[in-house]
């Protein structure tokens, strides 16, 4: 399941932003509202249930 994959990849920089999506934080260009804009221009939806955690994790990641 994606939950199992998430556990394995969390230490490698992946972040769950939706029940169906994981993104690699190195490839995130910006967080805008309820969407993540990736380096290649693609847009990934951030669900409301993951929103606060995604914002917190990306803020910590980009502040390093």
Short mmCIF file of N, CA, C and O in Angstrom, two decimals:
data_model
loop_
_atom_site.label_atom_id
_atom_site.label_comp_id
_atom_site.label_asym_id
_atom_site.label_seq_id
_atom_site.Cartn_x
_atom_site.Cartn_y
_atom_site.Cartn_z
N UNK A 1 0.83 -1.19 0.00
CA UNK A 1 0.00 0.00 0.00
C UNK A 1 0.88 1.25 0.00
O UNK A 1 2.07 1.18 0.28
N UNK A 2 0.27 2.37 -0.29
CA UNK A 2 1.02 3.62 -0.31
C UNK A 2 1.50 3.98 1.09
O UNK A 2 2.55 4.61 1.24
N UNK A 3 0.79 3.56 2.12
CA UNK A 3 1.25 3.78 3.50
C UNK A 3 2.60 3.11 3.74
O UNK A 3 3.49 3.68 4.36
N UNK A 4 2.76 1.89 3.23
CA UNK A 4 4.02 1.16 3.38
C UNK A 4 5.15 1.85 2.61
O UNK A 4 6.26 1.99 3.10
N UNK A 5 4.84 2.29 1.40
CA UNK A 5 5.83 2.99 0.58
C UNK A 5 6.22 4.30 1.25
O UNK A 5 7.40 4.66 1.29
N UNK A 6 5.25 5.00 1.80
CA UNK A 6 5.52 6.25 2.50
C UNK A 6 6.50 6.05 3.65
O UNK A 6 7.44 6.83 3.82
N UNK A 7 6.29 5.01 4.43
CA UNK A 7 7.21 4.72 5.54
C UNK A 7 8.63 4.49 5.05
O UNK A 7 9.59 4.98 5.65
N UNK A 8 8.77 3.74 3.96
CA UNK A 8 10.09 3.44 3.42
C UNK A 8 10.79 4.68 2.86
O UNK A 8 12.00 4.83 2.98
N UNK A 9 10.02 5.57 2.23
CA UNK A 9 10.63 6.70 1.53
C UNK A 9 10.71 7.99 2.34
O UNK A 9 11.35 8.94 1.91
N UNK A 10 10.08 8.04 3.49
CA UNK A 10 10.09 9.27 4.30
C UNK A 10 11.51 9.72 4.62
O UNK A 10 11.81 10.91 4.57
N UNK A 11 12.38 8.80 4.93
CA UNK A 11 13.76 9.14 5.26
C UNK A 11 14.56 9.59 4.04
O UNK A 11 15.66 10.13 4.18
N UNK A 12 14.01 9.39 2.86
CA UNK A 12 14.71 9.77 1.63
C UNK A 12 14.17 11.06 1.03
O UNK A 12 14.45 11.38 -0.12
N UNK A 13 13.36 11.80 1.81
CA UNK A 13 12.91 13.10 1.36
C UNK A 13 11.54 13.14 0.72
O UNK A 13 11.16 14.17 0.15
N UNK A 14 10.80 12.06 0.79
CA UNK A 14 9.46 12.05 0.22
C UNK A 14 8.43 12.47 1.26
O UNK A 14 8.59 12.21 2.45
N UNK A 15 7.39 13.10 0.80
CA UNK A 15 6.36 13.67 1.65
C UNK A 15 4.99 13.31 1.10
O UNK A 15 4.75 13.43 -0.10
N UNK A 16 4.10 12.88 1.98
CA UNK A 16 2.73 12.56 1.58
C UNK A 16 1.92 13.84 1.60
O UNK A 16 1.86 14.54 2.60
N UNK A 17 1.28 14.17 0.49
CA UNK A 17 0.50 15.40 0.41
C UNK A 17 -0.97 15.14 0.08
O UNK A 17 -1.78 16.06 0.07
N UNK A 18 -1.28 13.89 -0.19
CA UNK A 18 -2.64 13.51 -0.59
C UNK A 18 -2.73 12.00 -0.39
O UNK A 18 -1.70 11.32 -0.37
N UNK A 19 -3.93 11.47 -0.26
CA UNK A 19 -4.04 10.03 -0.06
C UNK A 19 -3.46 9.23 -1.23
O UNK A 19 -3.11 8.07 -1.08
N UNK A 20 -3.31 9.88 -2.37
CA UNK A 20 -2.81 9.19 -3.57
C UNK A 20 -1.44 9.65 -4.04
O UNK A 20 -0.94 9.13 -5.04
N UNK A 21 -0.83 10.63 -3.36
CA UNK A 21 0.42 11.21 -3.87
C UNK A 21 1.50 11.32 -2.81
O UNK A 21 1.26 11.72 -1.68
N UNK A 22 2.71 11.02 -3.25
CA UNK A 22 3.94 11.32 -2.51
C UNK A 22 4.77 12.21 -3.43
O UNK A 22 4.79 12.01 -4.64
N UNK A 23 5.45 13.19 -2.86
CA UNK A 23 6.34 14.04 -3.66
C UNK A 23 7.72 14.05 -3.01
O UNK A 23 7.85 13.89 -1.80
N UNK A 24 8.73 14.24 -3.82
CA UNK A 24 10.09 14.37 -3.29
C UNK A 24 10.33 15.86 -3.04
O UNK A 24 10.17 16.68 -3.94
N UNK A 25 10.69 16.19 -1.81
CA UNK A 25 10.83 17.60 -1.43
C UNK A 25 11.91 18.33 -2.23
O UNK A 25 11.82 19.53 -2.42
N UNK A 26 12.91 17.62 -2.73
CA UNK A 26 13.93 18.25 -3.57
C UNK A 26 13.36 18.79 -4.87
O UNK A 26 13.94 19.66 -5.49
N UNK A 27 12.25 18.24 -5.31
CA UNK A 27 11.66 18.61 -6.60
C UNK A 27 10.53 19.63 -6.48
O UNK A 27 9.96 20.04 -7.48
N UNK A 28 10.21 20.03 -5.24
CA UNK A 28 9.14 21.00 -5.02
C UNK A 28 9.68 22.41 -5.29
O UNK A 28 10.72 22.80 -4.76
N UNK A 29 8.98 23.15 -6.13
CA UNK A 29 9.36 24.53 -6.42
C UNK A 29 8.71 25.48 -5.43
O UNK A 29 9.36 26.35 -4.87
N UNK A 30 7.39 25.28 -5.19
CA UNK A 30 6.70 26.12 -4.21
C UNK A 30 5.39 25.48 -3.80
O UNK A 30 4.84 24.64 -4.49
N UNK A 31 4.92 25.93 -2.66
CA UNK A 31 3.61 25.57 -2.14
C UNK A 31 2.73 26.79 -2.29
O UNK A 31 3.06 27.87 -1.80
N UNK A 32 1.63 26.62 -3.00
CA UNK A 32 0.75 27.75 -3.27
C UNK A 32 -0.68 27.34 -2.96
O UNK A 32 -1.28 26.57 -3.72
N UNK A 33 -1.20 27.85 -1.86
CA UNK A 33 -2.56 27.48 -1.47
C UNK A 33 -2.64 26.00 -1.21
O UNK A 33 -1.89 25.45 -0.43
N UNK A 34 -3.52 25.34 -1.90
CA UNK A 34 -3.69 23.90 -1.74
C UNK A 34 -3.00 23.09 -2.81
O UNK A 34 -3.40 21.98 -3.12
N UNK A 35 -1.93 23.66 -3.39
CA UNK A 35 -1.22 22.98 -4.46
C UNK A 35 0.28 23.09 -4.28
O UNK A 35 0.80 24.09 -3.80
N UNK A 36 0.96 22.06 -4.74
CA UNK A 36 2.42 22.06 -4.81
C UNK A 36 2.79 22.21 -6.27
O UNK A 36 2.28 21.47 -7.12
N UNK A 37 3.67 23.14 -6.56
CA UNK A 37 4.19 23.30 -7.92
C UNK A 37 5.57 22.63 -7.94
O UNK A 37 6.45 22.97 -7.15
N UNK A 38 5.71 21.68 -8.85
CA UNK A 38 6.95 20.94 -8.96
C UNK A 38 7.91 21.66 -9.91
O UNK A 38 7.50 22.55 -10.66
N UNK A 39 9.19 21.27 -9.87
CA UNK A 39 10.20 21.89 -10.74
C UNK A 39 9.83 21.85 -12.21
O UNK A 39 10.12 22.77 -12.96
N UNK A 40 9.19 20.77 -12.64
CA UNK A 40 8.85 20.63 -14.05
C UNK A 40 7.54 21.34 -14.42
O UNK A 40 7.09 21.26 -15.56
N UNK A 41 6.95 22.05 -13.45
CA UNK A 41 5.73 22.80 -13.72
C UNK A 41 4.45 22.05 -13.41
O UNK A 41 3.37 22.64 -13.45
N UNK A 42 4.56 20.77 -13.14
CA UNK A 42 3.35 20.01 -12.82
C UNK A 42 2.81 20.45 -11.46
O UNK A 42 3.54 20.92 -10.61
N UNK A 43 1.51 20.26 -11.30
CA UNK A 43 0.84 20.70 -10.08
C UNK A 43 0.28 19.47 -9.38
O UNK A 43 -0.35 18.61 -10.01
N UNK A 44 0.52 19.39 -8.08
CA UNK A 44 0.04 18.29 -7.26
C UNK A 44 -0.88 18.88 -6.19
O UNK A 44 -0.50 19.82 -5.50
N UNK A 45 -2.06 18.32 -6.08
CA UNK A 45 -3.03 18.80 -5.10
C UNK A 45 -2.63 18.35 -3.69
O UNK A 45 -2.22 17.22 -3.49
N UNK A 46 -2.76 19.26 -2.75
CA UNK A 46 -2.56 18.94 -1.34
C UNK A 46 -3.95 18.85 -0.72
O UNK A 46 -4.72 19.80 -0.78
N UNK A 47 -4.26 17.70 -0.15
CA UNK A 47 -5.58 17.55 0.46
C UNK A 47 -5.65 18.32 1.77
O UNK A 47 -4.64 18.59 2.41
N UNK A 48 -6.87 18.66 2.17
CA UNK A 48 -7.05 19.42 3.42
C UNK A 48 -6.52 18.65 4.62
O UNK A 48 -5.96 19.24 5.53
N UNK A 49 -6.67 17.34 4.60
CA UNK A 49 -6.21 16.55 5.74
C UNK A 49 -4.69 16.53 5.89
O UNK A 49 -4.17 16.34 6.98
N UNK A 50 -3.96 16.74 4.81
CA UNK A 50 -2.49 16.76 4.86
C UNK A 50 -1.93 18.18 4.84
O UNK A 50 -0.72 18.36 5.00
N UNK A 51 -2.76 19.17 4.65
CA UNK A 51 -2.32 20.54 4.43
C UNK A 51 -1.39 21.11 5.49
O UNK A 51 -0.31 21.63 5.16
N UNK A 52 -1.77 21.03 6.75
CA UNK A 52 -0.93 21.61 7.81
C UNK A 52 0.40 20.90 7.93
O UNK A 52 1.45 21.53 8.08
N UNK A 53 0.39 19.58 7.83
CA UNK A 53 1.63 18.81 7.93
C UNK A 53 2.56 19.11 6.75
O UNK A 53 3.77 19.25 6.93
N UNK A 54 1.99 19.22 5.56
CA UNK A 54 2.79 19.53 4.37
C UNK A 54 3.43 20.90 4.50
O UNK A 54 4.63 21.07 4.25
N UNK A 55 2.66 21.87 4.93
CA UNK A 55 3.20 23.22 5.10
C UNK A 55 4.33 23.23 6.12
O UNK A 55 5.39 23.82 5.89
N UNK A 56 4.13 22.55 7.24
CA UNK A 56 5.15 22.48 8.28
C UNK A 56 6.42 21.82 7.77
O UNK A 56 7.53 22.34 7.93
N UNK A 57 6.27 20.66 7.12
CA UNK A 57 7.44 19.91 6.64
C UNK A 57 8.20 20.68 5.56
O UNK A 57 9.43 20.70 5.57
N UNK A 58 7.48 21.29 4.63
CA UNK A 58 8.17 22.04 3.58
C UNK A 58 8.84 23.30 4.13
O UNK A 58 9.93 23.66 3.69
N UNK A 59 8.22 23.94 5.10
CA UNK A 59 8.84 25.11 5.73
C UNK A 59 10.13 24.72 6.41
O UNK A 59 11.17 25.39 6.24
N UNK A 60 10.12 23.62 7.14
CA UNK A 60 11.34 23.13 7.79
C UNK A 60 12.39 22.76 6.75
O UNK A 60 13.58 23.06 6.89
N UNK A 61 11.96 22.08 5.70
CA UNK A 61 12.88 21.62 4.67
C UNK A 61 13.57 22.79 3.96
O UNK A 61 14.79 22.78 3.75
N UNK A 62 12.78 23.80 3.58
CA UNK A 62 13.34 24.94 2.85
C UNK A 62 14.14 25.88 3.73
O UNK A 62 14.94 26.66 3.24
N UNK A 63 13.95 25.82 5.04
CA UNK A 63 14.71 26.69 5.94
C UNK A 63 16.11 26.15 6.23
O UNK A 63 16.94 26.83 6.82
N UNK A 64 16.39 24.93 5.81
CA UNK A 64 17.73 24.33 6.02
C UNK A 64 18.75 24.87 5.08
O UNK A 64 18.62 25.36 4.09
#
